[in-house]
Amino acid sequence: MKRYMEETSMRVNPMERYYIKIGKEQGIEEGIEEGLKKGIEYGIEEGILQMAVKLIENGQTMNYATKISGLSKEEILKHKIIKDHYLKMNESQESSTDDTA
């Protein structure tokens, strides 16, 4: 009896199946489009961050990198390489000012 109840409750008429199928397809298409948009946005942001990283690695100042990239200093400092590089530069500048004093 239980099996019969499960089978009858799972039966769906053909039109409902059609709409379910169409709904799934549209959902998948919209999901793919949204995923692509987010992926492209993320890729652009990462590219800009990498450009700022390269500028700083090549000896440019943090102010110049923020001006060119449009990112804030905090956003650039989130990158591990830059954080380490920037800390080393500050330490060397502090030690050179201590030597002259």
Coordinates of N, CA and C in Angstrom, one line a residue:
M1 N 0.8 -1.2 0.0 CA 0.0 0.0 0.0 C 0.9 1.3 0.0
K2 N 1.9 1.2 0.8 CA 2.8 2.4 0.9 C 3.5 2.6 -0.4
R3 N 3.9 1.6 -1.1 CA 4.5 1.7 -2.4 C 3.6 2.3 -3.4
Y4 N 2.3 1.9 -3.4 CA 1.3 2.4 -4.3 C 1.1 3.9 -4.1
M5 N 1.1 4.3 -2.8 CA 0.9 5.8 -2.5 C 2.1 6.6 -3.0
E6 N 3.3 6.0 -2.9 CA 4.5 6.7 -3.3 C 4.5 6.9 -4.8
E7 N 4.1 5.8 -5.5 CA 4.1 5.8 -7.0 C 3.1 6.8 -7.5
T8 N 1.9 6.8 -6.9 CA 0.8 7.7 -7.4 C 1.2 9.2 -7.1
S9 N 1.8 9.4 -5.9 CA 2.2 10.8 -5.6 C 3.3 11.3 -6.5
M10 N 4.1 10.4 -7.0 CA 5.2 10.8 -7.9 C 4.8 11.0 -9.3
R11 N 3.6 10.6 -9.6 CA 3.2 10.7 -11.0 C 2.9 12.2 -11.3
V12 N 3.4 12.6 -12.5 CA 3.2 14.0 -12.9 C 2.7 13.9 -14.3
N13 N 1.7 14.8 -14.6 CA 1.2 14.8 -16.0 C 2.2 15.3 -16.9
P14 N 2.0 15.0 -18.2 CA 3.0 15.4 -19.2 C 3.3 16.9 -19.3
M15 N 2.3 17.8 -19.1 CA 2.5 19.2 -19.2 C 3.4 19.7 -18.0
E16 N 3.1 19.1 -16.8 CA 3.9 19.5 -15.7 C 5.4 19.0 -15.9
R17 N 5.6 17.9 -16.5 CA 7.0 17.4 -16.8 C 7.6 18.4 -17.7
Y18 N 6.9 18.8 -18.7 CA 7.4 19.7 -19.7 C 7.9 21.0 -19.0
Y19 N 7.0 21.6 -18.2 CA 7.3 22.9 -17.5 C 8.5 22.7 -16.5
I20 N 8.5 21.5 -15.9 CA 9.7 21.3 -15.0 C 11.0 21.2 -15.8
K21 N 10.9 20.5 -17.0 CA 12.1 20.4 -17.8 C 12.5 21.8 -18.3
I22 N 11.6 22.6 -18.8 CA 11.9 23.9 -19.3 C 12.5 24.8 -18.1
G23 N 11.9 24.7 -17.0 CA 12.4 25.4 -15.8 C 13.8 25.1 -15.4
K24 N 14.1 23.8 -15.5 CA 15.5 23.3 -15.2 C 16.4 23.9 -16.2
E25 N 16.1 23.8 -17.5 CA 17.0 24.3 -18.6 C 17.2 25.8 -18.4
Q26 N 16.1 26.5 -18.2 CA 16.3 28.0 -18.0 C 17.2 28.3 -16.8
G27 N 17.0 27.5 -15.7 CA 17.8 27.7 -14.5 C 19.2 27.5 -14.7
I28 N 19.5 26.4 -15.5 CA 20.9 26.1 -15.8 C 21.5 27.1 -16.7
E29 N 20.8 27.6 -17.7 CA 21.3 28.7 -18.6 C 21.6 29.9 -17.8
E30 N 20.7 30.3 -16.9 CA 20.9 31.5 -16.1 C 22.0 31.4 -15.2
G31 N 22.2 30.2 -14.6 CA 23.3 29.9 -13.7 C 24.6 30.0 -14.4
I32 N 24.7 29.5 -15.6 CA 25.9 29.6 -16.4 C 26.2 31.0 -16.7
E33 N 25.2 31.8 -17.2 CA 25.5 33.2 -17.5 C 26.0 34.0 -16.3
E34 N 25.3 33.7 -15.1 CA 25.7 34.5 -13.9 C 27.1 34.0 -13.5
G35 N 27.4 32.8 -13.6 CA 28.8 32.3 -13.3 C 29.8 32.9 -14.2
L36 N 29.5 33.0 -15.5 CA 30.5 33.6 -16.4 C 30.7 35.1 -16.0
K37 N 29.6 35.8 -15.7 CA 29.8 37.2 -15.4 C 30.7 37.4 -14.1
K38 N 30.4 36.6 -13.1 CA 31.2 36.7 -11.9 C 32.6 36.3 -12.1
G39 N 32.8 35.2 -13.0 CA 34.2 34.8 -13.3 C 35.0 35.9 -14.0
I40 N 34.3 36.5 -15.0 CA 35.0 37.6 -15.7 C 35.3 38.8 -14.8
E41 N 34.4 39.2 -13.9 CA 34.6 40.2 -13.0 C 35.8 39.9 -12.0
Y42 N 35.8 38.6 -11.6 CA 36.9 38.2 -10.7 C 38.2 38.2 -11.4
G43 N 38.2 37.8 -12.7 CA 39.4 37.8 -13.5 C 40.0 39.2 -13.7
I44 N 39.1 40.1 -14.0 CA 39.5 41.5 -14.2 C 40.1 42.1 -12.9
E45 N 39.5 41.8 -11.8 CA 40.0 42.3 -10.5 C 41.4 41.7 -10.2
E46 N 41.5 40.4 -10.4 CA 42.8 39.8 -10.2 C 43.9 40.3 -11.1
G47 N 43.5 40.6 -12.4 CA 44.4 41.2 -13.3 C 44.9 42.5 -12.9
I48 N 44.0 43.3 -12.4 CA 44.4 44.7 -11.9 C 45.3 44.6 -10.7
L49 N 45.0 43.7 -9.8 CA 45.8 43.4 -8.6 C 47.2 43.0 -9.0
Q50 N 47.3 42.1 -10.0 CA 48.6 41.6 -10.5 C 49.4 42.7 -11.1
M51 N 48.7 43.6 -11.8 CA 49.4 44.8 -12.4 C 50.0 45.6 -11.3
A52 N 49.2 45.9 -10.3 CA 49.7 46.7 -9.1 C 50.9 46.0 -8.5
V53 N 50.8 44.7 -8.3 CA 51.9 44.0 -7.7 C 53.2 44.1 -8.5
K54 N 53.0 44.0 -9.8 CA 54.2 44.1 -10.7 C 54.8 45.5 -10.7
L55 N 53.9 46.5 -10.6 CA 54.5 47.9 -10.5 C 55.3 48.1 -9.3
I56 N 54.8 47.6 -8.2 CA 55.6 47.7 -6.9 C 56.8 46.9 -6.9
E57 N 56.7 45.7 -7.4 CA 57.9 44.8 -7.5 C 59.0 45.4 -8.4
N58 N 58.6 46.2 -9.4 CA 59.5 46.9 -10.3 C 60.0 48.2 -9.8
G59 N 59.7 48.5 -8.5 CA 60.3 49.7 -7.9 C 59.4 50.9 -7.8
Q60 N 58.1 50.8 -8.3 CA 57.2 51.9 -8.2 C 56.7 52.1 -6.8
T61 N 56.2 53.3 -6.5 CA 55.7 53.5 -5.1 C 54.3 53.0 -5.0
M62 N 53.9 52.8 -3.8 CA 52.5 52.4 -3.5 C 51.5 53.4 -4.0
N63 N 51.8 54.7 -3.8 CA 50.9 55.7 -4.3 C 50.7 55.7 -5.8
Y64 N 51.8 55.4 -6.5 CA 51.7 55.3 -8.0 C 50.9 54.1 -8.4
A65 N 51.1 53.0 -7.7 CA 50.3 51.8 -8.0 C 48.8 51.9 -7.7
T66 N 48.5 52.6 -6.6 CA 47.1 52.9 -6.3 C 46.5 53.8 -7.3
K67 N 47.2 54.8 -7.7 CA 46.7 55.8 -8.7 C 46.4 55.1 -10.1
I68 N 47.4 54.3 -10.5 CA 47.2 53.6 -11.8 C 46.2 52.5 -11.8
S69 N 46.1 51.7 -10.7 CA 45.2 50.6 -10.7 C 43.8 50.9 -10.2
G70 N 43.7 52.0 -9.5 CA 42.4 52.4 -8.9 C 42.0 51.6 -7.6
L71 N 43.0 50.8 -7.2 CA 42.8 50.0 -5.9 C 43.2 50.8 -4.7
S72 N 42.7 50.5 -3.6 CA 43.2 51.2 -2.4 C 44.4 50.5 -1.9
K73 N 45.1 51.2 -1.0 CA 46.4 50.6 -0.5 C 46.1 49.3 0.3
E74 N 45.0 49.3 1.0 CA 44.6 48.1 1.7 C 44.3 46.9 0.8
E75 N 43.7 47.2 -0.3 CA 43.4 46.1 -1.3 C 44.7 45.5 -1.8
I76 N 45.6 46.4 -2.1 CA 46.9 45.9 -2.6 C 47.7 45.2 -1.6
L77 N 47.6 45.6 -0.3 CA 48.4 45.0 0.7 C 47.8 43.6 1.1
K78 N 46.6 43.3 0.6 CA 46.1 42.0 0.9 C 46.9 40.9 0.2
H79 N 47.6 41.3 -0.9 CA 48.4 40.4 -1.6 C 49.7 40.1 -0.8
K80 N 50.0 38.8 -0.6 CA 51.1 38.4 0.3 C 52.4 38.9 -0.2
I81 N 52.7 38.8 -1.5 CA 54.0 39.2 -2.0 C 54.2 40.7 -1.7
I82 N 53.2 41.5 -1.9 CA 53.3 42.9 -1.7 C 53.4 43.2 -0.2
K83 N 52.7 42.5 0.6 CA 52.8 42.8 2.0 C 54.2 42.5 2.5
D84 N 54.8 41.4 2.1 CA 56.2 41.1 2.5 C 57.1 42.1 1.9
H85 N 57.0 42.5 0.6 CA 57.8 43.4 0.0 C 57.7 44.8 0.6
Y86 N 56.5 45.2 0.9 CA 56.3 46.5 1.5 C 56.9 46.6 2.9
L87 N 56.7 45.5 3.7 CA 57.3 45.5 5.0 C 58.8 45.6 5.0
K88 N 59.4 44.9 4.1 CA 60.9 44.9 3.9 C 61.4 46.3 3.6
M89 N 60.6 46.9 2.6 CA 61.0 48.3 2.2 C 60.9 49.2 3.4
N90 N 59.9 49.1 4.2 CA 59.7 50.0 5.3 C 60.8 49.8 6.4
E91 N 61.2 48.5 6.6 CA 62.2 48.2 7.6 C 63.6 48.7 7.1
S92 N 63.8 48.6 5.8 CA 65.1 49.1 5.3 C 65.2 50.6 5.4
Q93 N 64.0 51.3 5.1 CA 64.0 52.8 5.2 C 64.1 53.2 6.7
E94 N 63.5 52.5 7.6 CA 63.6 52.8 9.0 C 65.1 52.6 9.5
S95 N 65.7 51.6 9.0 CA 67.1 51.3 9.5 C 68.0 52.3 8.9
S96 N 67.8 52.8 7.7 CA 68.6 53.8 7.1 C 68.4 55.2 7.8
T97 N 67.2 55.5 8.2 CA 67.0 56.7 8.9 C 67.6 56.7 10.3
D98 N 67.6 55.5 10.9 CA 68.2 55.3 12.2 C 69.7 55.5 12.2
D99 N 70.3 55.0 11.1 CA 71.8 55.1 10.9 C 72.2 56.6 10.8
T100 N 71.4 57.4 10.1 CA 71.8 58.8 9.9 C 71.5 59.6 11.1
A101 N 70.7 59.2 12.0 CA 70.3 60.0 13.2 C 71.4 59.9 14.3

